[in-house]
PDB file of C-alpha atoms in Angstrom:
ATOM      1  CA  MET A  12       0.027   0.188  -0.040  1.00 48.00           C
ATOM      2  CA  SER A  13       2.539   2.348   0.761  1.00 75.00           C
ATOM      3  CA  THR A  14       4.970   1.801  -1.963  1.00 82.00           C
ATOM      4  CA  ASP A  15       1.871   2.092  -4.445  1.00 87.00           C
ATOM      5  CA  LEU A  16       0.816   5.234  -2.647  1.00 91.00           C
ATOM      6  CA  LYS A  17       4.444   7.274  -2.759  1.00 92.00           C
ATOM      7  CA  LEU A  18       5.218   5.805  -6.181  1.00 94.00           C
ATOM      8  CA  SER A  19       1.556   7.474  -7.252  1.00 94.00           C
ATOM      9  CA  LEU A  20       2.638  10.390  -5.611  1.00 95.00           C
ATOM     10  CA  VAL A  21       5.774  11.046  -7.357  1.00 95.00           C
ATOM     11  CA  GLN A  22       4.363  10.230 -10.366  1.00 96.00           C
ATOM     12  CA  ALA A  23       1.848  12.695 -10.380  1.00 96.00           C
ATOM     13  CA  TYR A  24       4.229  15.239  -9.040  1.00 97.00           C
ATOM     14  CA  LEU A  25       6.715  14.384 -11.803  1.00 97.00           C
ATOM     15  CA  LYS A  26       3.647  14.979 -14.990  1.00 97.00           C
ATOM     16  CA  SER A  27       2.809  18.431 -13.260  1.00 97.00           C
ATOM     17  CA  PHE A  28       6.430  19.514 -12.939  1.00 97.00           C
ATOM     18  CA  THR A  29       7.402  19.302 -16.678  1.00 97.00           C
ATOM     19  CA  VAL A  30       3.922  20.310 -17.968  1.00 97.00           C
ATOM     20  CA  ALA A  31       4.529  23.550 -15.542  1.00 97.00           C
ATOM     21  CA  LEU A  32       8.230  24.411 -16.613  1.00 97.00           C
ATOM     22  CA  ARG A  33       8.683  22.738 -20.082  1.00 94.00           C
ATOM     23  CA  GLN A  34       8.529  25.960 -21.564  1.00 92.00           C
ATOM     24  CA  LYS A  35      10.647  27.985 -18.958  1.00 93.00           C
ATOM     25  CA  PHE A  36      13.936  26.006 -18.661  1.00 95.00           C
ATOM     26  CA  SER A  37      15.968  24.558 -21.194  1.00 92.00           C
ATOM     27  CA  GLN A  38      16.893  21.484 -19.434  1.00 96.00           C
ATOM     28  CA  LEU A  39      14.422  19.529 -17.093  1.00 98.00           C
ATOM     29  CA  TRP A  40      16.209  16.839 -15.252  1.00 98.00           C
ATOM     30  CA  TYR A  41      14.928  13.739 -12.779  1.00 98.00           C
ATOM     31  CA  ILE A  42      17.342  12.327 -10.582  1.00 98.00           C
ATOM     32  CA  ASP A  43      16.757   8.948  -8.854  1.00 98.00           C
ATOM     33  CA  ALA A  44      19.775   8.756  -5.952  1.00 97.00           C
ATOM     34  CA  PHE A  45      18.129   4.854  -5.218  1.00 96.00           C
ATOM     35  CA  ALA A  46      16.911   3.758  -8.093  1.00 96.00           C
ATOM     36  CA  GLY A  47      17.073   0.087  -7.833  1.00 94.00           C
ATOM     37  CA  THR A  48      16.144  -1.966 -10.899  1.00 94.00           C
ATOM     38  CA  GLY A  49      12.988   0.123 -12.529  1.00 91.00           C
ATOM     39  CA  GLU A  50      10.623  -2.472 -11.684  1.00 86.00           C
ATOM     40  CA  ARG A  51       8.974  -4.224  -8.831  1.00 75.00           C
ATOM     41  CA  THR A  52       7.514  -7.121  -8.229  1.00 66.00           C
ATOM     42  CA  VAL A  53       4.021  -7.368  -6.193  1.00 60.00           C
ATOM     43  CA  ARG A  54       2.238 -10.319  -4.660  1.00 60.00           C
ATOM     44  CA  LEU A  55      -1.298 -10.276  -5.287  1.00 52.00           C
ATOM     45  CA  SER A  56      -3.263 -12.102  -2.783  1.00 58.00           C
ATOM     46  CA  ALA A  57      -5.913 -14.663  -3.710  1.00 60.00           C
ATOM     47  CA  GLU A  58      -9.163 -13.612  -4.016  1.00 67.00           C
ATOM     48  CA  PRO A  59     -12.495 -15.965  -3.377  1.00 74.00           C
ATOM     49  CA  ALA A  60     -15.204 -16.517  -6.077  1.00 64.00           C
ATOM     50  CA  THR A  61     -18.223 -13.795  -5.588  1.00 69.00           C
ATOM     51  CA  LEU A  62     -21.505 -13.697  -7.162  1.00 59.00           C
ATOM     52  CA  PHE A  63     -19.960 -11.917 -10.271  1.00 61.00           C
ATOM     53  CA  ASP A  64     -16.385 -13.345 -10.497  1.00 69.00           C
ATOM     54  CA  GLU A  65     -14.345 -16.440 -10.365  1.00 70.00           C
ATOM     55  CA  ALA A  66     -11.851 -17.159  -7.461  1.00 64.00           C
ATOM     56  CA  SER A  67      -8.511 -15.960  -8.295  1.00 70.00           C
ATOM     57  CA  PRO A  68      -5.204 -17.805  -7.188  1.00 68.00           C
ATOM     58  CA  GLU A  69      -2.419 -15.779  -5.275  1.00 66.00           C
ATOM     59  CA  ARG A  70      -0.200 -13.986  -8.508  1.00 61.00           C
ATOM     60  CA  VAL A  71       3.144 -12.444  -8.776  1.00 63.00           C
ATOM     61  CA  VAL A  72       3.227  -9.203 -10.929  1.00 65.00           C
ATOM     62  CA  GLN A  73       5.596  -7.111 -12.275  1.00 70.00           C
ATOM     63  CA  ARG A  74       5.068  -3.177 -11.675  1.00 81.00           C
ATOM     64  CA  ARG A  75       6.836  -0.468 -12.598  1.00 92.00           C
ATOM     65  CA  GLY A  76       9.256   1.595 -10.215  1.00 93.00           C
ATOM     66  CA  SER A  77      10.624   5.021  -9.796  1.00 95.00           C
ATOM     67  CA  ALA A  78      13.124   4.746 -12.831  1.00 97.00           C
ATOM     68  CA  GLN A  79      10.666   3.638 -15.392  1.00 97.00           C
ATOM     69  CA  ILE A  80       7.798   6.212 -13.940  1.00 97.00           C
ATOM     70  CA  ALA A  81      10.257   8.825 -15.012  1.00 98.00           C
ATOM     71  CA  ILE A  82      11.018   7.680 -18.420  1.00 98.00           C
ATOM     72  CA  ASP A  83       7.513   7.344 -19.235  1.00 97.00           C
ATOM     73  CA  THR A  84       6.515  10.745 -17.872  1.00 98.00           C
ATOM     74  CA  GLN A  85       5.154  12.943 -20.700  1.00 97.00           C
ATOM     75  CA  PRO A  86       6.213  15.632 -21.410  1.00 96.00           C
ATOM     76  CA  GLN A  87       9.549  14.216 -21.159  1.00 97.00           C
ATOM     77  CA  PHE A  88      12.953  14.944 -18.701  1.00 98.00           C
ATOM     78  CA  ASP A  89      15.702  16.018 -20.828  1.00 98.00           C
ATOM     79  CA  ARG A  90      17.822  13.710 -18.663  1.00 98.00           C
ATOM     80  CA  LEU A  91      17.488  10.952 -16.321  1.00 98.00           C
ATOM     81  CA  ILE A  92      19.932  10.037 -13.982  1.00 98.00           C
ATOM     82  CA  PHE A  93      19.900   6.902 -12.230  1.00 98.00           C
ATOM     83  CA  MET A  94      22.185   5.878  -9.314  1.00 98.00           C
ATOM     84  CA  GLU A  95      22.757   2.475  -7.597  1.00 97.00           C
ATOM     85  CA  ARG A  96      24.892   0.481  -5.330  1.00 96.00           C
ATOM     86  CA  LYS A  97      24.258  -2.857  -5.758  1.00 96.00           C
ATOM     87  CA  PRO A  98      25.515  -4.440  -8.520  1.00 97.00           C
ATOM     88  CA  GLU A  99      22.390  -6.493 -10.092  1.00 96.00           C
ATOM     89  CA  HIS A 100      20.469  -3.703  -9.790  1.00 96.00           C
ATOM     90  CA  TYR A 101      22.753  -1.509 -11.464  1.00 97.00           C
ATOM     91  CA  ASP A 102      22.853  -4.299 -14.211  1.00 97.00           C
ATOM     92  CA  ALA A 103      19.055  -4.087 -14.425  1.00 97.00           C
ATOM     93  CA  LEU A 104      18.962  -0.169 -14.787  1.00 98.00           C
ATOM     94  CA  VAL A 105      21.434  -0.394 -17.554  1.00 98.00           C
ATOM     95  CA  ARG A 106      19.701  -2.647 -19.252  1.00 97.00           C
ATOM     96  CA  LEU A 107      16.861  -0.643 -18.785  1.00 97.00           C
ATOM     97  CA  ALA A 108      18.531   2.382 -20.524  1.00 98.00           C
ATOM     98  CA  ALA A 109      19.455   1.187 -23.213  1.00 98.00           C
ATOM     99  CA  GLY A 110      15.899   0.244 -24.232  1.00 97.00           C
ATOM    100  CA  TYR A 111      15.604   4.200 -24.661  1.00 98.00           C
ATOM    101  CA  PRO A 112      18.634   4.597 -27.219  1.00 97.00           C
ATOM    102  CA  ASP A 113      17.262   8.174 -28.082  1.00 97.00           C
ATOM    103  CA  ARG A 114      17.260   9.472 -24.462  1.00 98.00           C
ATOM    104  CA  GLN A 115      19.964  10.699 -22.130  1.00 98.00           C
ATOM    105  CA  ILE A 116      19.633   8.285 -19.480  1.00 98.00           C
ATOM    106  CA  ASP A 117      22.924   7.912 -17.317  1.00 98.00           C
ATOM    107  CA  VAL A 118      23.035   5.112 -14.757  1.00 98.00           C
ATOM    108  CA  LEU A 119      25.812   5.605 -11.787  1.00 98.00           C
ATOM    109  CA  GLN A 120      27.409   3.017  -9.703  1.00 97.00           C
ATOM    110  CA  GLY A 121      28.242   3.874  -6.530  1.00 96.00           C
ATOM    111  CA  ASN A 122      27.105   5.544  -2.999  1.00 96.00           C
ATOM    112  CA  ALA A 123      24.328   7.888  -3.274  1.00 97.00           C
ATOM    113  CA  ASN A 124      26.053  10.738  -1.284  1.00 97.00           C
ATOM    114  CA  ASP A 125      29.237  10.410  -3.385  1.00 97.00           C
ATOM    115  CA  GLU A 126      27.249  10.315  -6.818  1.00 97.00           C
ATOM    116  CA  ILE A 127      24.573  13.179  -5.863  1.00 98.00           C
ATOM    117  CA  ARG A 128      27.809  15.513  -4.705  1.00 97.00           C
ATOM    118  CA  ARG A 129      29.801  14.760  -7.420  1.00 97.00           C
ATOM    119  CA  LEU A 130      26.688  15.715  -9.991  1.00 97.00           C
ATOM    120  CA  LEU A 131      25.876  18.644  -8.226  1.00 96.00           C
ATOM    121  CA  ARG A 132      29.391  19.703  -8.004  1.00 95.00           C
ATOM    122  CA  SER A 133      29.826  18.953 -11.951  1.00 92.00           C
ATOM    123  CA  ARG A 134      27.969  22.033 -13.817  1.00 89.00           C
ATOM    124  CA  ASN A 135      26.310  25.385 -13.673  1.00 90.00           C
ATOM    125  CA  TRP A 136      22.440  24.661 -12.268  1.00 93.00           C
ATOM    126  CA  LYS A 137      21.724  27.796 -14.188  1.00 90.00           C
ATOM    127  CA  GLY A 138      18.694  26.802 -16.687  1.00 92.00           C
ATOM    128  CA  THR A 139      17.939  23.532 -15.331  1.00 96.00           C
ATOM    129  CA  ARG A 140      15.668  22.480 -13.123  1.00 97.00           C
ATOM    130  CA  ALA A 141      15.136  19.036 -11.637  1.00 98.00           C
ATOM    131  CA  VAL A 142      13.311  17.015  -9.440  1.00 98.00           C
ATOM    132  CA  MET A 143      15.061  14.469  -7.117  1.00 98.00           C
ATOM    133  CA  PHE A 144      13.709  11.041  -5.405  1.00 98.00           C
ATOM    134  CA  LEU A 145      15.525  10.190  -2.282  1.00 98.00           C
ATOM    135  CA  ASP A 146      14.396   6.389  -1.218  1.00 96.00           C
ATOM    136  CA  PRO A 147      17.068   5.218   0.917  1.00 96.00           C
ATOM    137  CA  TYR A 148      18.042   2.130   2.142  1.00 90.00           C
ATOM    138  CA  GLY A 149      17.354   2.568   5.664  1.00 92.00           C
ATOM    139  CA  MET A 150      19.315   5.956   6.851  1.00 97.00           C
ATOM    140  CA  SER A 151      21.691   6.423   4.371  1.00 96.00           C
ATOM    141  CA  VAL A 152      21.003   9.588   3.154  1.00 98.00           C
ATOM    142  CA  GLU A 153      23.759  11.925   4.791  1.00 98.00           C
ATOM    143  CA  TRP A 154      22.973  15.579   5.912  1.00 98.00           C
ATOM    144  CA  SER A 155      25.942  17.135   4.483  1.00 98.00           C
ATOM    145  CA  THR A 156      24.145  15.557   1.087  1.00 98.00           C
ATOM    146  CA  LEU A 157      20.875  17.551   1.926  1.00 98.00           C
ATOM    147  CA  GLU A 158      23.204  20.860   2.179  1.00 98.00           C
ATOM    148  CA  GLU A 159      24.469  20.584  -1.065  1.00 97.00           C
ATOM    149  CA  ILE A 160      21.165  19.838  -2.773  1.00 98.00           C
ATOM    150  CA  ARG A 161      19.828  22.942  -1.189  1.00 98.00           C
ATOM    151  CA  ALA A 162      22.967  24.820  -2.315  1.00 97.00           C
ATOM    152  CA  SER A 163      21.889  24.120  -6.078  1.00 97.00           C
ATOM    153  CA  GLU A 164      18.690  26.248  -5.678  1.00 97.00           C
ATOM    154  CA  ALA A 165      17.617  24.088  -8.629  1.00 97.00           C
ATOM    155  CA  ILE A 166      16.240  20.698  -7.442  1.00 98.00           C
ATOM    156  CA  ASP A 167      12.972  19.696  -5.504  1.00 98.00           C
ATOM    157  CA  VAL A 168      12.979  16.813  -3.674  1.00 98.00           C
ATOM    158  CA  TRP A 169      11.047  13.852  -2.490  1.00 98.00           C
ATOM    159  CA  TYR A 170      12.539  12.423   0.738  1.00 98.00           C
ATOM    160  CA  LEU A 171      11.047   9.282   2.330  1.00 97.00           C
ATOM    161  CA  VAL A 172      12.253   9.019   5.618  1.00 98.00           C
ATOM    162  CA  THR A 173      12.639   5.807   7.906  1.00 97.00           C
ATOM    163  CA  LEU A 174      10.912   6.737  11.121  1.00 97.00           C
ATOM    164  CA  ALA A 175      11.059   2.907  12.123  1.00 96.00           C
ATOM    165  CA  GLY A 176      14.577   2.999  11.293  1.00 96.00           C
ATOM    166  CA  LEU A 177      15.385   6.074  13.556  1.00 97.00           C
ATOM    167  CA  PHE A 178      13.060   4.734  16.306  1.00 96.00           C
ATOM    168  CA  ARG A 179      15.229   1.557  16.249  1.00 95.00           C
ATOM    169  CA  GLN A 180      18.700   3.684  16.367  1.00 96.00           C
ATOM    170  CA  ALA A 181      17.170   5.983  19.313  1.00 96.00           C
ATOM    171  CA  THR A 182      17.069   3.107  21.976  1.00 95.00           C
ATOM    172  CA  LEU A 183      14.288   3.398  25.044  1.00 94.00           C
ATOM    173  CA  LYS A 184      17.391   3.853  27.411  1.00 92.00           C
ATOM    174  CA  GLU A 185      20.316   6.462  26.780  1.00 91.00           C
ATOM    175  CA  SER A 186      22.880   4.202  27.894  1.00 89.00           C
ATOM    176  CA  GLY A 187      21.654   1.809  24.768  1.00 92.00           C
ATOM    177  CA  LEU A 188      23.100   4.548  22.662  1.00 93.00           C
ATOM    178  CA  ASP A 189      26.628   3.020  21.180  1.00 94.00           C
ATOM    179  CA  ALA A 190      28.739   5.169  19.310  1.00 95.00           C
ATOM    180  CA  GLY A 191      27.282   3.448  15.906  1.00 96.00           C
ATOM    181  CA  LYS A 192      23.825   4.075  16.793  1.00 96.00           C
ATOM    182  CA  GLU A 193      24.538   7.966  17.964  1.00 96.00           C
ATOM    183  CA  ALA A 194      26.462   8.482  14.762  1.00 97.00           C
ATOM    184  CA  ALA A 195      24.231   6.923  12.854  1.00 97.00           C
ATOM    185  CA  ILE A 196      21.058   9.377  13.781  1.00 98.00           C
ATOM    186  CA  THR A 197      24.063  12.497  13.758  1.00 98.00           C
ATOM    187  CA  ARG A 198      24.856  12.050  10.277  1.00 98.00           C
ATOM    188  CA  MET A 199      21.393  11.834   8.628  1.00 98.00           C
ATOM    189  CA  LEU A 200      19.940  14.867  10.840  1.00 98.00           C
ATOM    190  CA  GLY A 201      23.375  16.932  10.824  1.00 98.00           C
ATOM    191  CA  THR A 202      23.620  17.452  14.781  1.00 98.00           C
ATOM    192  CA  ASP A 203      23.975  15.546  18.026  1.00 96.00           C
ATOM    193  CA  GLU A 204      21.206  17.664  19.630  1.00 96.00           C
ATOM    194  CA  TRP A 205      18.612  15.237  19.121  1.00 97.00           C
ATOM    195  CA  ARG A 206      19.829  13.563  22.449  1.00 94.00           C
ATOM    196  CA  THR A 207      18.803  17.013  24.513  1.00 93.00           C
ATOM    197  CA  ASP A 208      15.371  16.773  22.471  1.00 95.00           C
ATOM    198  CA  TRP A 209      14.586  13.093  22.457  1.00 97.00           C
ATOM    199  CA  TYR A 210      15.810  12.105  25.874  1.00 94.00           C
ATOM    200  CA  GLN A 211      14.926  13.189  29.374  1.00 91.00           C
ATOM    201  CA  PRO A 212      17.032  11.969  32.776  1.00 83.00           C
ATOM    202  CA  SER A 213      15.361   9.223  34.689  1.00 74.00           C
ATOM    203  CA  ALA A 214      14.181  10.295  38.420  1.00 65.00           C
ATOM    204  CA  ASN A 215      15.617   6.939  39.784  1.00 64.00           C
ATOM    205  CA  ALA A 216      19.370   6.571  39.963  1.00 54.00           C
ATOM    206  CA  ASP A 217      21.472   3.613  40.608  1.00 52.00           C
ATOM    207  CA  LEU A 218      23.264   2.609  43.608  1.00 48.00           C
ATOM    208  CA  PHE A 219      26.275   5.187  42.036  1.00 45.00           C
ATOM    209  CA  GLY A 220      23.911   8.297  41.770  1.00 46.00           C
ATOM    210  CA  HIS A 221      23.698   7.694  38.133  1.00 61.00           C
ATOM    211  CA  ALA A 222      20.323   8.458  36.279  1.00 63.00           C
ATOM    212  CA  ASP A 223      19.927   6.741  32.830  1.00 81.00           C
ATOM    213  CA  GLY A 224      17.908   8.804  30.298  1.00 88.00           C
ATOM    214  CA  GLN A 225      14.797   7.824  28.924  1.00 93.00           C
ATOM    215  CA  ARG A 226      13.380   8.141  25.481  1.00 95.00           C
ATOM    216  CA  THR A 227      10.764  10.407  25.756  1.00 95.00           C
ATOM    217  CA  ALA A 228      10.208  10.734  21.907  1.00 96.00           C
ATOM    218  CA  SER A 229       7.414   9.286  20.279  1.00 96.00           C
ATOM    219  CA  VAL A 230       7.777   8.210  16.916  1.00 96.00           C
ATOM    220  CA  LEU A 231       5.881  11.186  15.467  1.00 96.00           C
ATOM    221  CA  ASP A 232       7.897  13.462  17.887  1.00 97.00           C
ATOM    222  CA  ILE A 233      10.819  11.966  15.871  1.00 98.00           C
ATOM    223  CA  GLU A 234       8.982  12.859  12.590  1.00 98.00           C
ATOM    224  CA  ALA A 235       8.332  16.648  13.796  1.00 98.00           C
ATOM    225  CA  TYR A 236      12.246  17.103  14.365  1.00 98.00           C
ATOM    226  CA  VAL A 237      13.321  15.888  11.181  1.00 98.00           C
ATOM    227  CA  GLY A 238      10.940  17.939   9.558  1.00 98.00           C
ATOM    228  CA  LYS A 239      11.933  20.866  12.051  1.00 98.00           C
ATOM    229  CA  ARG A 240      15.240  20.515  10.883  1.00 98.00           C
ATOM    230  CA  LEU A 241      14.339  20.167   7.228  1.00 98.00           C
ATOM    231  CA  ALA A 242      12.637  23.486   7.401  1.00 98.00           C
ATOM    232  CA  ALA A 243      15.727  24.853   8.789  1.00 98.00           C
ATOM    233  CA  LEU A 244      17.987  23.937   5.990  1.00 98.00           C
ATOM    234  CA  PHE A 245      15.673  24.353   2.775  1.00 98.00           C
ATOM    235  CA  PRO A 246      13.273  27.431   1.886  1.00 98.00           C
ATOM    236  CA  LYS A 247      10.232  25.524   1.935  1.00 98.00           C
ATOM    237  CA  VAL A 248       9.328  22.131   3.243  1.00 98.00           C
ATOM    238  CA  LEU A 249       5.680  20.747   3.005  1.00 98.00           C
ATOM    239  CA  PRO A 250       3.735  18.560   6.116  1.00 96.00           C
ATOM    240  CA  PRO A 251       4.809  14.950   5.377  1.00 96.00           C
ATOM    241  CA  LEU A 252       2.738  12.240   4.427  1.00 96.00           C
ATOM    242  CA  THR A 253       3.125   9.795   7.444  1.00 96.00           C
ATOM    243  CA  LEU A 254       2.958   6.051   5.992  1.00 95.00           C
ATOM    244  CA  ARG A 255       1.921   3.573   7.954  1.00 93.00           C
ATOM    245  CA  ASN A 256       1.913  -0.599   8.367  1.00 90.00           C
ATOM    246  CA  ASP A 257      -1.164  -2.606   8.485  1.00 87.00           C
ATOM    247  CA  ARG A 258      -1.265  -2.016  12.108  1.00 91.00           C
ATOM    248  CA  GLY A 259      -1.439   1.779  12.144  1.00 91.00           C
ATOM    249  CA  ALA A 260       2.063   1.992  13.000  1.00 93.00           C
ATOM    250  CA  PRO A 261       4.077   4.937  11.691  1.00 95.00           C
ATOM    251  CA  MET A 262       6.994   3.612   9.574  1.00 95.00           C
ATOM    252  CA  PHE A 263       7.984   6.175   6.921  1.00 96.00           C
ATOM    253  CA  SER A 264       7.667  10.107   6.034  1.00 97.00           C
ATOM    254  CA  LEU A 265       6.918  11.290   2.759  1.00 97.00           C
ATOM    255  CA  PHE A 266       8.419  14.724   2.729  1.00 98.00           C
ATOM    256  CA  PHE A 267       8.781  17.661  -0.029  1.00 98.00           C
ATOM    257  CA  ALA A 268      11.385  20.287  -0.098  1.00 98.00           C
ATOM    258  CA  ILE A 269      12.281  22.850  -2.316  1.00 98.00           C
ATOM    259  CA  SER A 270      15.766  24.435  -2.507  1.00 98.00           C
ATOM    260  CA  ASN A 271      14.862  27.265  -5.012  1.00 97.00           C
ATOM    261  CA  PRO A 272      14.385  30.543  -2.787  1.00 97.00           C
ATOM    262  CA  GLU A 273      12.494  32.500  -5.089  1.00 97.00           C
ATOM    263  CA  PRO A 274       8.905  33.167  -4.149  1.00 97.00           C
ATOM    264  CA  LYS A 275       7.595  32.206  -7.576  1.00 96.00           C
ATOM    265  CA  ALA A 276       9.147  28.923  -7.577  1.00 96.00           C
ATOM    266  CA  ILE A 277       8.291  28.408  -4.269  1.00 97.00           C
ATOM    267  CA  GLY A 278       4.490  29.149  -4.758  1.00 97.00           C
ATOM    268  CA  LEU A 279       4.687  26.894  -8.124  1.00 97.00           C
ATOM    269  CA  ALA A 280       5.915  24.194  -6.331  1.00 97.00           C
ATOM    270  CA  THR A 281       3.904  24.342  -3.269  1.00 97.00           C
ATOM    271  CA  ARG A 282       1.060  24.476  -4.956  1.00 97.00           C
ATOM    272  CA  ILE A 283       1.213  21.266  -6.899  1.00 97.00           C
ATOM    273  CA  ALA A 284       2.923  19.425  -4.366  1.00 97.00           C
ATOM    274  CA  ASN A 285       0.164  20.376  -1.832  1.00 96.00           C
ATOM    275  CA  HIS A 286      -2.530  18.980  -4.113  1.00 94.00           C
ATOM    276  CA  ILE A 287      -0.677  15.924  -4.448  1.00 95.00           C
ATOM    277  CA  LEU A 288      -0.281  15.154  -0.644  1.00 94.00           C
ATOM    278  CA  ARG A 289      -3.251  16.359   0.495  1.00 91.00           C
ATOM    279  CA  SER A 290      -4.882  13.489  -1.794  1.00 87.00           C
ATOM    280  CA  GLY A 291      -2.528  10.732  -0.563  1.00 83.00           C
ATOM    281  CA  LYS A 292      -3.462  11.621   2.859  1.00 79.00           C
ATOM    282  CA  ALA A 293      -7.241  11.479   1.538  1.00 77.00           C
ATOM    283  CA  SER A 294      -5.888   7.851   0.241  1.00 70.00           C
ATOM    284  CA  HIS A 295      -4.186   6.598   2.922  1.00 61.00           C
ATOM    285  CA  VAL A 296      -6.785   5.203   5.414  1.00 50.00           C
ATOM    286  CA  ARG A 297      -5.476   4.142   8.903  1.00 46.00           C
ATOM    287  CA  PRO A 298      -6.272   0.711   9.537  1.00 39.00           C
ATOM    288  CA  ARG A 299      -8.835   0.323  12.202  1.00 32.00           C
TER     289      ARG A 299
END
């Protein structure tokens, strides 16, 4: 459900983006930093027979991933850049790109943070506008990467943040925060001040007078903190769409951030993305 929803929202924005900006800029780009293979496997559950339809067995089908959606977008992007670390996914993207010899499609293999920085530093972004989709493996997007995206002043960003990953790393007791967990959260958020916001000293001290801090931040508190951090960096960040699992627990947040500080650019992107996010929130009904 959440995968279908996030891709449908990004697809809607890509279409509106190219329609709105096609005549205004000489270059429109799409950048997918964790592009996968270009397609995804979906398992459809078996359904019993009804009065009008026969029973259907369980099926496995292939559906478009974000890379294929971007290729299919009309009006077309002038350039598409797919980044992928995993060798088998990279190979699949190379095969996908080979099917469109008339399109400018670049497939880059490597760490997404490194590839994004290399790309951003390789050109003057005047005359170019881009949409970047960050759907990372866990907590792999570094804050320093977001800072460079912001500095381009040319990129609209859809960023899927793993609330579940942050919540797992932020252990219930502060003493459980080893150096690796603390570094991972700080690298993602660009500050270590989250500890002050998420933890409070316990009222109960041990025999030596030490009081272990307790995490008081809920998953939604963590989501709000991420939003506050992004809003301090980008000129405009919209309230996220919270994606929940089948039990209703918040798992991810889909944020939309605008790097261009010009009021007209902010206004246009905000109108489009707000409409899309509202439609997503209306369709994402929490399980009971």
